[in-house]
Short mmCIF file of C-alpha atoms in Angstrom, two decimals:
data_model
loop_
_atom_site.label_atom_id
_atom_site.label_comp_id
_atom_site.label_asym_id
_atom_site.label_seq_id
_atom_site.Cartn_x
_atom_site.Cartn_y
_atom_site.Cartn_z
CA MET A 1 94.09 103.69 89.29
CA LEU A 2 97.33 104.91 87.98
CA VAL A 3 100.48 103.17 89.22
CA ALA A 4 103.93 104.19 87.96
CA GLY A 5 107.29 103.08 89.14
CA PHE A 6 110.94 103.24 88.51
CA PRO A 7 114.19 101.80 90.06
CA ALA A 8 116.23 104.50 91.76
CA GLY A 9 119.93 104.70 92.57
CA ALA A 10 122.70 102.18 93.00
CA PHE A 11 120.41 99.82 94.93
CA ALA A 12 117.72 99.85 92.18
CA THR A 13 114.99 100.53 94.80
CA ASN A 14 111.52 100.68 93.39
CA CYS A 15 109.90 104.09 93.83
CA TYR A 16 106.22 104.06 93.18
CA VAL A 17 103.59 106.71 92.48
CA LEU A 18 99.87 106.03 92.94
CA ALA A 19 96.94 108.26 91.96
CA PRO A 20 93.26 107.74 91.05
CA ALA A 21 94.02 108.91 87.53
CA PRO A 22 96.29 111.28 85.56
CA GLY A 23 95.94 114.94 86.39
CA GLN A 24 95.12 114.27 90.06
CA ALA A 25 96.79 114.16 93.47
CA CYS A 26 99.03 111.31 94.17
CA VAL A 27 101.06 109.55 96.85
CA VAL A 28 104.80 108.63 96.57
CA VAL A 29 106.17 105.40 98.03
CA ASP A 30 109.82 104.97 98.95
CA PRO A 31 111.81 107.74 97.16
CA GLY A 32 115.35 106.25 97.34
CA GLN A 33 118.77 107.33 96.18
CA ASP A 34 118.73 109.64 93.23
CA ALA A 35 114.95 109.51 93.04
CA VAL A 36 114.20 113.26 92.86
CA GLU A 37 114.80 113.79 89.15
CA PRO A 38 113.17 110.66 87.68
CA LEU A 39 110.16 111.20 90.23
CA GLU A 40 109.79 114.76 88.94
CA ARG A 41 109.62 113.46 85.41
CA VAL A 42 106.92 111.01 86.33
CA LEU A 43 104.82 113.65 88.00
CA ALA A 44 105.21 115.90 84.96
CA GLU A 45 104.36 113.21 82.55
CA HIS A 46 101.07 112.36 84.24
CA ASP A 47 100.30 115.82 85.65
CA LEU A 48 100.33 114.65 89.19
CA THR A 49 100.52 116.59 92.54
CA PRO A 50 102.01 114.70 95.59
CA VAL A 51 100.10 114.93 98.88
CA ALA A 52 102.31 112.53 100.96
CA VAL A 53 105.30 110.24 100.94
CA LEU A 54 104.86 106.76 102.33
CA LEU A 55 107.79 104.72 103.57
CA THR A 56 107.64 101.01 103.84
CA HIS A 57 110.69 101.00 106.15
CA GLY A 58 113.59 103.10 107.31
CA HIS A 59 116.58 101.74 105.34
CA PHE A 60 118.22 104.54 103.60
CA ASP A 61 117.98 103.00 100.02
CA HIS A 62 114.19 103.68 100.49
CA THR A 63 114.34 107.02 102.32
CA PHE A 64 117.37 108.75 100.78
CA SER A 65 115.35 111.33 98.84
CA VAL A 66 112.44 111.66 101.35
CA ALA A 67 113.43 115.03 102.73
CA PRO A 68 113.96 116.87 99.36
CA VAL A 69 110.68 115.26 97.98
CA CYS A 70 108.59 116.11 101.05
CA ASP A 71 110.02 119.56 101.68
CA GLY A 72 110.06 120.46 97.95
CA HIS A 73 106.36 119.75 97.75
CA ASP A 74 105.50 120.71 101.32
CA VAL A 75 103.99 117.29 102.03
CA PRO A 76 104.46 114.98 105.04
CA ALA A 77 106.30 111.66 105.26
CA PHE A 78 104.58 108.61 106.90
CA ILE A 79 106.79 106.01 108.66
CA HIS A 80 106.25 103.47 111.41
CA PRO A 81 107.69 104.73 114.72
CA ASP A 82 109.94 101.68 115.20
CA ASP A 83 111.92 102.88 112.07
CA ARG A 84 111.74 106.56 112.46
CA ALA A 85 115.15 106.97 113.93
CA MET A 86 116.72 105.79 110.85
CA LEU A 87 115.46 108.82 108.86
CA ALA A 88 118.07 111.08 110.59
CA ASP A 89 120.66 108.34 111.53
CA PRO A 90 120.68 105.66 108.71
CA MET A 91 123.62 104.07 110.34
CA LYS A 92 121.24 102.47 112.80
CA GLY A 93 120.10 100.17 110.04
CA LEU A 94 123.52 99.19 108.45
CA SER A 95 125.91 96.42 109.12
CA ARG A 96 129.44 97.01 110.34
CA GLU A 97 130.61 96.40 106.79
CA ALA A 98 128.35 98.84 105.26
CA MET A 99 129.29 101.40 107.93
CA ALA A 100 132.84 100.97 107.02
CA PHE A 101 132.04 101.44 103.32
CA PHE A 102 130.52 104.84 104.21
CA GLY A 103 133.35 105.80 106.42
CA GLY A 104 131.15 105.43 109.48
CA ARG A 105 129.11 108.39 108.41
CA LEU A 106 126.04 108.80 106.28
CA GLU A 107 124.21 112.02 107.01
CA LEU A 108 120.54 112.40 106.15
CA ARG A 109 117.67 114.43 107.86
CA GLU A 110 114.09 114.08 108.63
CA PRO A 111 111.62 116.04 106.40
CA ARG A 112 109.85 119.03 108.05
CA GLU A 113 106.78 116.97 108.86
CA VAL A 114 106.76 113.31 109.83
CA ARG A 115 103.65 111.32 110.71
CA ARG A 116 103.36 107.80 112.30
CA LEU A 117 102.02 104.75 110.79
CA ASP A 118 99.98 102.40 112.93
CA ASP A 119 99.16 98.64 112.32
CA GLY A 120 95.68 98.19 110.84
CA GLY A 121 95.28 101.96 110.08
CA ALA A 122 93.72 103.33 106.99
CA LEU A 123 95.14 106.33 105.20
CA GLU A 124 92.81 108.45 103.12
CA LEU A 125 95.17 110.17 100.77
CA ALA A 126 94.84 111.49 97.19
CA GLY A 127 91.45 110.02 96.80
CA LEU A 128 92.72 106.57 97.73
CA THR A 129 92.27 104.34 100.79
CA LEU A 130 95.48 102.65 101.79
CA ARG A 131 95.52 100.00 104.57
CA VAL A 132 98.60 99.78 106.72
CA ASP A 133 99.84 96.43 107.98
CA HIS A 134 102.92 96.21 110.28
CA THR A 135 105.22 93.51 108.94
CA PRO A 136 108.30 93.42 111.13
CA GLY A 137 111.28 91.10 110.35
CA HIS A 138 113.24 92.91 107.69
CA THR A 139 113.26 95.95 110.02
CA PRO A 140 111.29 96.39 113.27
CA GLY A 141 109.05 99.03 111.66
CA SER A 142 108.54 97.50 108.17
CA VAL A 143 105.00 97.91 106.87
CA VAL A 144 103.03 97.09 103.67
CA PHE A 145 100.42 99.31 102.12
CA SER A 146 97.28 97.89 100.35
CA THR A 147 94.68 99.38 98.19
CA ALA A 148 92.07 98.29 95.71
CA THR A 149 91.53 99.27 92.12
CA GLU A 150 88.20 100.20 90.63
CA GLN A 151 87.91 96.67 89.37
CA GLY A 152 88.41 95.29 92.86
CA ASP A 153 92.01 94.09 92.41
CA GLU A 154 94.19 94.40 95.41
CA VAL A 155 97.56 96.08 95.08
CA ILE A 156 100.08 95.53 97.77
CA LEU A 157 103.22 97.78 98.21
CA ALA A 158 105.45 95.24 99.96
CA GLY A 159 108.65 97.03 100.60
CA ASP A 160 111.36 94.55 101.46
CA THR A 161 109.10 92.08 103.18
CA LEU A 162 108.36 90.05 100.07
CA PHE A 163 109.87 89.81 96.72
CA ALA A 164 109.28 87.72 93.54
CA GLY A 165 110.97 84.41 94.50
CA SER A 166 112.42 85.78 97.82
CA ILE A 167 111.96 87.61 101.07
CA GLY A 168 113.77 90.49 102.71
CA ARG A 169 117.19 90.10 104.21
CA THR A 170 117.25 89.72 108.00
CA ASP A 171 121.13 90.07 108.74
CA LEU A 172 120.95 93.82 109.31
CA PRO A 173 120.20 95.41 112.78
CA GLY A 174 116.70 94.73 113.87
CA GLY A 175 116.15 91.88 111.41
CA ASP A 176 114.79 88.49 112.35
CA THR A 177 113.94 85.63 109.97
CA ALA A 178 111.24 84.01 112.15
CA THR A 179 109.51 87.23 112.63
CA LEU A 180 109.67 88.12 108.94
CA LEU A 181 108.23 84.80 107.95
CA ARG A 182 105.52 85.22 110.48
CA SER A 183 104.60 88.57 109.05
CA VAL A 184 104.48 87.22 105.47
CA ARG A 185 102.26 84.31 106.60
CA ASP A 186 99.87 86.32 108.75
CA LYS A 187 99.77 89.52 106.79
CA LEU A 188 100.23 88.62 103.15
CA LEU A 189 99.56 85.06 102.46
CA THR A 190 95.99 85.52 103.86
CA ARG A 191 95.28 87.61 100.69
CA ASP A 192 93.67 86.41 97.53
CA ASP A 193 95.92 84.73 95.00
CA ALA A 194 95.28 87.44 92.44
CA ALA A 195 96.58 90.21 94.63
CA HIS A 196 99.35 92.18 92.88
CA VAL A 197 102.62 92.56 94.88
CA LEU A 198 104.82 95.60 94.05
CA PRO A 199 108.11 94.88 95.89
CA GLY A 200 110.90 97.17 96.90
CA HIS A 201 113.28 95.67 94.42
CA GLY A 202 112.83 93.59 91.40
CA PRO A 203 109.79 92.69 89.42
CA THR A 204 106.18 92.56 90.40
CA THR A 205 104.52 89.28 91.33
CA THR A 206 101.27 87.97 92.81
CA ILE A 207 100.36 86.38 96.16
CA GLY A 208 99.42 83.19 94.33
CA ARG A 209 102.68 82.92 92.51
CA GLU A 210 104.69 83.35 95.76
CA ARG A 211 102.53 80.99 97.74
CA ALA A 212 103.09 78.33 95.09
CA SER A 213 106.72 78.80 94.22
CA ASN A 214 108.67 81.02 96.54
CA PRO A 215 111.32 78.78 98.09
CA PHE A 216 111.31 80.55 101.38
CA LEU A 217 107.67 79.82 101.91
CA GLN A 218 107.41 76.13 100.92
CA ASP A 219 107.91 74.60 104.38
CA MET A 220 105.54 77.06 106.12
CA ASP A 221 102.06 76.17 107.49
CA LEU A 222 100.40 78.42 104.90
CA PRO A 223 96.95 79.84 105.41
CA ALA A 224 94.22 79.36 102.87
CA PRO A 225 93.82 82.17 100.36
CA GLY A 226 91.79 85.13 101.55
CA ARG A 227 89.53 87.53 99.86
CA GLY A 228 91.54 90.71 99.70
CA LEU A 229 90.81 93.93 101.44
#
């Protein structure tokens, strides 16, 4: 499986591209601010054709370029219904301080085609099977996507639910720390320690590393490691 990624925009939001191999169809995950041009370079470098854009949640640093990417390639965007309103009204996910910084206005729009993500669903896209798990806490509609490589390794696109050494912030509208920790415990820490975590910001990590050393998880009643997908 081919996985390519790059940090986009002022928020250094990780945008990912997944495909079975070079020269094939692919999915794009979280095209954030200023992601269009670097994304096009990645697609050209690997001769990839997008078939969908997947959104881990509705914050604008992850969705800023979703409309031009989707409409430019005539593909749908997938998002959980609890976060869909932020596609056209990103102010719904911002603090008062952030609203003031943007002058109370930040205008975006939905792509032409938007499809819903459901907890426990499976997406068959670009020759890949991606499981969807609803992980509220950072936002009400946060999700993570999971798939397996040919070698059987699990790859988790975690958005802003889990980072290397940290978890997503919960001080924005719709955020809740207890809910987020429960999502991490019940939907992520049940995975095998070797599972690769591709977060929305910062470096990659593994479930085992976060189980052992993430300071936000040390006082939790942690489940035993699972066996992946």
